[in-house]
Coordinates of C-alpha atoms and ligand atoms in Angstrom, one line a residue:
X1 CA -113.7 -103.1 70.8
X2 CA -116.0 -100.1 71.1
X3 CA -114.6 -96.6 69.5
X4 CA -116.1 -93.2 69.8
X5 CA -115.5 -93.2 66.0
X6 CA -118.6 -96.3 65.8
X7 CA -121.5 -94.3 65.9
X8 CA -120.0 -90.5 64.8
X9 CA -119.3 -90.7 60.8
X10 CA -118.6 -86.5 61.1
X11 CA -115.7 -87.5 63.9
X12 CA -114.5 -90.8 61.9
X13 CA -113.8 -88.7 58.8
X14 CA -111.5 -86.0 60.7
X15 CA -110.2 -89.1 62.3
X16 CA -109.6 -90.9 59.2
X17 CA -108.1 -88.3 56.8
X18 CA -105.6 -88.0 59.7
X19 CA -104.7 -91.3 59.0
X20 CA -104.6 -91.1 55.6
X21 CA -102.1 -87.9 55.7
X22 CA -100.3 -90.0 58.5
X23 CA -99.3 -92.7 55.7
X24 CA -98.3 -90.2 53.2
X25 CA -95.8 -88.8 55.7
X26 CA -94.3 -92.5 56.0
X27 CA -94.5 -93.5 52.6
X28 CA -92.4 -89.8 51.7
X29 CA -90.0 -90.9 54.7
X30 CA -90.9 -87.7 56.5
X31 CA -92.1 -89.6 59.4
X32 CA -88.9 -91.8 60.5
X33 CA -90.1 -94.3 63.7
X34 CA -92.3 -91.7 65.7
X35 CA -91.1 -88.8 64.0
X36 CA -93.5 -86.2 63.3
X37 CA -97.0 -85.3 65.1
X38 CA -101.0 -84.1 64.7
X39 CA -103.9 -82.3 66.3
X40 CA -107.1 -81.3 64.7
X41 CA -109.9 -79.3 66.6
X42 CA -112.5 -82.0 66.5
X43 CA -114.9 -80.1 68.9
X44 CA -117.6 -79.1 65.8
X45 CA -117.6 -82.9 65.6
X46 CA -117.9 -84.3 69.3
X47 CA -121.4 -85.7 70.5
X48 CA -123.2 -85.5 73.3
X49 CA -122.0 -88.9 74.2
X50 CA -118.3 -87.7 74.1
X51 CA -119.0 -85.0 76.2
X52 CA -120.3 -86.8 78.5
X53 CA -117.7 -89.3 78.7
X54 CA -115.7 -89.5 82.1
X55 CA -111.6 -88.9 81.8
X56 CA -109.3 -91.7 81.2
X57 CA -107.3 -91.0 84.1
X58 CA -106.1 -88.3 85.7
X59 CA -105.7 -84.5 84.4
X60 CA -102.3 -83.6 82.7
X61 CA -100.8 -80.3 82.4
X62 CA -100.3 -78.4 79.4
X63 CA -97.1 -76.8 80.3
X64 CA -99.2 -73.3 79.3
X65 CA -102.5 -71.9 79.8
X66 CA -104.5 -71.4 77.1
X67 CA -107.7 -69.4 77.7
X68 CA -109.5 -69.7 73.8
X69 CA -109.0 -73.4 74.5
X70 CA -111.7 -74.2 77.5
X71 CA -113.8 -77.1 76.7
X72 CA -112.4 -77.5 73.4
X73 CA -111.8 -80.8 72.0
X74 CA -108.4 -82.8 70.1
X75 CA -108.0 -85.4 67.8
X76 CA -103.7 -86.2 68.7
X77 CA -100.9 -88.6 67.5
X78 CA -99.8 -90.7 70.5
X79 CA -96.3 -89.0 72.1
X80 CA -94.0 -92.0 70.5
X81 CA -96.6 -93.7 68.4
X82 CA -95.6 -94.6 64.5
X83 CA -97.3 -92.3 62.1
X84 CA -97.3 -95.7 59.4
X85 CA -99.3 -97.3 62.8
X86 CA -101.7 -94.3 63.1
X87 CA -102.3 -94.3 59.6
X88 CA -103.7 -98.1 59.5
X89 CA -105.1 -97.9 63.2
X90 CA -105.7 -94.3 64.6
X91 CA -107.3 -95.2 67.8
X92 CA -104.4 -97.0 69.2
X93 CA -102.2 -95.0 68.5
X94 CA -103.7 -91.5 69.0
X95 CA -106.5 -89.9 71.6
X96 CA -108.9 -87.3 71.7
X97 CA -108.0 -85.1 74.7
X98 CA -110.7 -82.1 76.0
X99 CA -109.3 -78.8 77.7
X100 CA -110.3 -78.3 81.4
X101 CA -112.0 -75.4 82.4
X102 CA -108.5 -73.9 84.0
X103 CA -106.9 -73.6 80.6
X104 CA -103.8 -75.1 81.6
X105 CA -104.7 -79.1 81.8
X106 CA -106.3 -81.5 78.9
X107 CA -107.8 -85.3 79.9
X108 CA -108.0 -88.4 77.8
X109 CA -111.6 -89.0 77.1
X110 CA -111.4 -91.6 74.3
X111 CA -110.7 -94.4 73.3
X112 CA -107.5 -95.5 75.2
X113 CA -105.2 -93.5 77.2
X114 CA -102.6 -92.6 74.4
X115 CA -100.4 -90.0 75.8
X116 CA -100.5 -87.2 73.4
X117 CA -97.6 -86.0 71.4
X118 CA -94.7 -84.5 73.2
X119 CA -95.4 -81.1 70.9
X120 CA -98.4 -80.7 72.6
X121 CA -97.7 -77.2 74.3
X122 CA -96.5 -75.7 70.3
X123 CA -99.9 -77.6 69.0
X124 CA -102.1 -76.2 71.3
X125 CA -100.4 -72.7 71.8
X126 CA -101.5 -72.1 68.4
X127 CA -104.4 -74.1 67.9
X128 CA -105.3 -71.2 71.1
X129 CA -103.7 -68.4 68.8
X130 CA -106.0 -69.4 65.6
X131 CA -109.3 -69.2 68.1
X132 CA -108.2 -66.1 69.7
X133 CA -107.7 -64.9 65.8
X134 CA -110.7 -65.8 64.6
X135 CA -109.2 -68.1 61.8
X136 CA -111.4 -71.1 60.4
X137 CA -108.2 -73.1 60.6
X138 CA -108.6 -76.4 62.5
X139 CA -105.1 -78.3 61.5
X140 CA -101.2 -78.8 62.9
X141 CA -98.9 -80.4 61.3
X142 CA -95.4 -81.5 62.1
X143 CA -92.8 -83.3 60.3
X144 CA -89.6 -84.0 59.0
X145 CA -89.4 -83.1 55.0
X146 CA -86.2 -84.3 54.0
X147 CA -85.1 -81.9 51.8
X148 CA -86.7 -79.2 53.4
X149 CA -84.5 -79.7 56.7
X150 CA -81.7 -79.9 54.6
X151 CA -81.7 -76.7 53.4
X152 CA -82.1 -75.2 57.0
X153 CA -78.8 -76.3 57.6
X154 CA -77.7 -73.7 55.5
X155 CA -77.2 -70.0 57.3
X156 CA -77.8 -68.2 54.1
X157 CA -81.3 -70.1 53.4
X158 CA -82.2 -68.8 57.6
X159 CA -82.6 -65.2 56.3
X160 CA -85.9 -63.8 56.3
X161 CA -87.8 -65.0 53.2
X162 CA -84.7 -65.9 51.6
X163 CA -85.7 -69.5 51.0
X164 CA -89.6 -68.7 50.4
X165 CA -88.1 -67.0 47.6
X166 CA -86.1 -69.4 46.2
X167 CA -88.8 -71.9 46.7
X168 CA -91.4 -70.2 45.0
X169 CA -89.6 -69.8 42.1
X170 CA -88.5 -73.0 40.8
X171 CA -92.5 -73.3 40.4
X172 CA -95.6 -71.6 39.5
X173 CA -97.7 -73.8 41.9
X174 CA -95.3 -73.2 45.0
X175 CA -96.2 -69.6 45.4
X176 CA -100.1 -70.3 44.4
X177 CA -100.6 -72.8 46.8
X178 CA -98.7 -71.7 49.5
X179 CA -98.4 -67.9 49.2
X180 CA -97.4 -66.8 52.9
X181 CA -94.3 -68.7 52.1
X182 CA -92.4 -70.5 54.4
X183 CA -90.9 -68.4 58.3
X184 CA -88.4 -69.5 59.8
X185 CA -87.5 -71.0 63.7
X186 CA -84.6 -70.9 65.1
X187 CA -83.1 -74.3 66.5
X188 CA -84.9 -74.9 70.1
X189 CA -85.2 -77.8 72.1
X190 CA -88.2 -80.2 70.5
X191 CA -91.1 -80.1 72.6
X192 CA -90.3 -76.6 75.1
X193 CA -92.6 -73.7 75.6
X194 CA -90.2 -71.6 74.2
X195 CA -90.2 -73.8 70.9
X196 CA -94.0 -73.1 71.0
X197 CA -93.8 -69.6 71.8
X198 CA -91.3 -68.8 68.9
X199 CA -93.7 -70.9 66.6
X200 CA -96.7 -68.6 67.3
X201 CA -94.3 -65.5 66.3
X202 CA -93.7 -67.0 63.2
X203 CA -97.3 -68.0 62.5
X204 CA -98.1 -64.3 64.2
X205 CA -95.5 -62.7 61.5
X206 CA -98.2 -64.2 58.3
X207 CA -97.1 -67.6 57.9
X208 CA -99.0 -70.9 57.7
X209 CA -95.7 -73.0 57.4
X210 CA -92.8 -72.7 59.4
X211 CA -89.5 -74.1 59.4
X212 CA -88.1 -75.4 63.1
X213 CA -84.2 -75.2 61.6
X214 CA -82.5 -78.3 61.7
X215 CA -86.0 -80.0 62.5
X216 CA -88.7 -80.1 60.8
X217 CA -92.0 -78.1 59.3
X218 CA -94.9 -76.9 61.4
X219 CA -97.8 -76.5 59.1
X220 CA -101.6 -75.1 59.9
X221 CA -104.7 -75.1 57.9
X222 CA -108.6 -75.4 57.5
X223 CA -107.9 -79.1 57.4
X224 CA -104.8 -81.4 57.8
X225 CA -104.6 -82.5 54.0
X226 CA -104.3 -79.0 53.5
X227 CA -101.7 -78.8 55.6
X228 CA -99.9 -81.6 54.3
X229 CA -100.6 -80.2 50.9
X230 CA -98.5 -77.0 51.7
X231 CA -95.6 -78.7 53.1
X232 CA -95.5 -81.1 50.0
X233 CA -95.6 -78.2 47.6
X234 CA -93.0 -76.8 49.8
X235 CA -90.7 -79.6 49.4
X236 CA -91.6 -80.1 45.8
X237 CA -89.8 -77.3 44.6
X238 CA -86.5 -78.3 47.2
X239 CA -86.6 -81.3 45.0
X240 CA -86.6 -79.2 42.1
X241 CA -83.3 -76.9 43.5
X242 CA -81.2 -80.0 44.6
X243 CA -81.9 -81.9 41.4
X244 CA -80.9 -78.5 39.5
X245 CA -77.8 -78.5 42.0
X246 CA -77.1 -82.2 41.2
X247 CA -76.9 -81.7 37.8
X248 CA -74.4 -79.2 37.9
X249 CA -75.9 -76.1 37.7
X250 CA -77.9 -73.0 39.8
X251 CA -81.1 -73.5 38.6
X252 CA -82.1 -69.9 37.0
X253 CA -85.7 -69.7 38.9
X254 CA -88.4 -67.6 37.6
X255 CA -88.2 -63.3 37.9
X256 CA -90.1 -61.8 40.3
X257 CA -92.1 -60.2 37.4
X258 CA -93.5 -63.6 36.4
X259 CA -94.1 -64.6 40.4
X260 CA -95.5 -61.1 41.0
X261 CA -97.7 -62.1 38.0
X262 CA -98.5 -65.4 39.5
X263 CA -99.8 -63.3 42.7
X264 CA -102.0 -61.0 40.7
X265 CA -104.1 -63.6 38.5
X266 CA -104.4 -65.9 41.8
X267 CA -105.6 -63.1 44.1
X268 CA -103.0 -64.2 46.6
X269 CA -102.8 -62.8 50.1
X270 CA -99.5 -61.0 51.2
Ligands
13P1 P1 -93.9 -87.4 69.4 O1 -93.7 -88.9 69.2 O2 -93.9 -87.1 70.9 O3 -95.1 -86.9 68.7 O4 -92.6 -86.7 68.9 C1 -92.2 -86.7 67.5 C2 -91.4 -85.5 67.1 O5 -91.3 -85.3 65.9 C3 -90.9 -84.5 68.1 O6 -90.5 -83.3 67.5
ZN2 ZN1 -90.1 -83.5 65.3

């Protein structure tokens, strides 16, 4: 069968590296049966031919209007489709979607009609945030770290920046590689506006990954391994607290002298 990816190497990479995060997700068991979604901003990478290509059936709204996102194009998981299936075939079970010119409506333009993720409106609501901010990020992750959600089902860990703390110190990389830390969400129905709307605060308020409490992770960046990177760091160092825990003890965790230190020689942002 014919695939827009056939004759595009620049599109089949993006394509492709989604597929490879898309296994990692499964083999961590982050991404149980459809759990967890994707968009990349694939329009640096769409052809003529693409953009030519008529809609696979009819218009769908967004659920939000989203003026920076006119004309722009989506790679996105399939709304119920297996991230260990996108990861082996991405074109059956994901689409790339384009924006109509009213903002508030995308159509399928290739290469099946795979409805897009039901966390469309969050994706898009701040894929239209990044634009409006300038930001070279292209990336949305969102998935279901084990330990990670865990952890948000602890009140104290909700506080602000309570558990970015803890998390960055039970490791020097945690803070290096992810040094806006982690926000937090409070519980909201999966898939609402208002879910999306409370994740652009969060991502507003300096974060790159935030926690949707008793959820998952919602996770932006120049490029969805970079993404993924983030969140694994992230739940690296859970790892690292509930093996402490499990073995009987609260693990000490470095001083903020040696992770203000850590900021300083990497030149991290605030
Ligand atoms: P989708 O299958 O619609 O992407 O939903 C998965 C999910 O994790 C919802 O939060
Ligand atoms: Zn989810």
């Amino acid at each position: 069968m014919k695939s827009c990816l056939d004759n595009n190497p620049a599109l089949a990479r993006e394509v492709w590296q989604v597929a490879e995060v898309a296994g990692y997700l499964w083999q961590k068991g982050w991404a149980e049966r459809n759990g967890g979604n994707i968009t990349v901003n694939v329009t640096e990478q769409v052809d003529d031919s693409l953009r030519k290509a008529p809609a696979i059936g009819e218009p769908k709204a967004i659920g939000v209007t989203l003026p920076h996102l006119r004309g722009q194009y989506f790679f996105c998981k399939g709304t119920n489709r297996r991230m260990r299936d996108l990861a082996r075939v991405p074109m059956d079970n994901g689409s790339i979607i384009r924006i109509t010119d009213d903002c508030a409506h995308y159509e399928i333009i290739a290469d099946n009609e795979v409805m897009p993720t039901s966390e469309l409106p969050s994706h898009l609501s701040v894929h239209n945030y990044l634009i409006a901010k300038g930001s070279t990020y292209k990336a949305s992750l969102h998935t279901h770290p084990i330990e990670l959600v865990a952890m948000s089902h602890c009140d104290r860990f909700l506080e602000k920046d309570v558990l970015t703390n803890l998390l960055w110190s039970m490791i020097p990389e945690t803070k290096a590689f992810c040094p806006r830390g982690l926000g937090i969400v409070p519980y909201m129905l999966p898939g609402s506006v208002e879910l999306a709307d409370a994740t652009i605060r969060a991502i507003d308020d300096n974060y790159d990954v935030v926690m949707w409490e008793k959820h998952g992770v919602f996770a932006v960046g120049e490029n969805i391994m970079e993404a993924f990177d983030m969140v694994d760091t992230l739940t690296k160092s859970a790892i690292i607290y509930r093996d402490a825990r499990s073995m009987g003890f609260e693990p000490t965790g470095m001083s903020q002298a040696q992770m203000q230190e850590i900021s300083t020689v990497f030149h991290l942002p605030k």
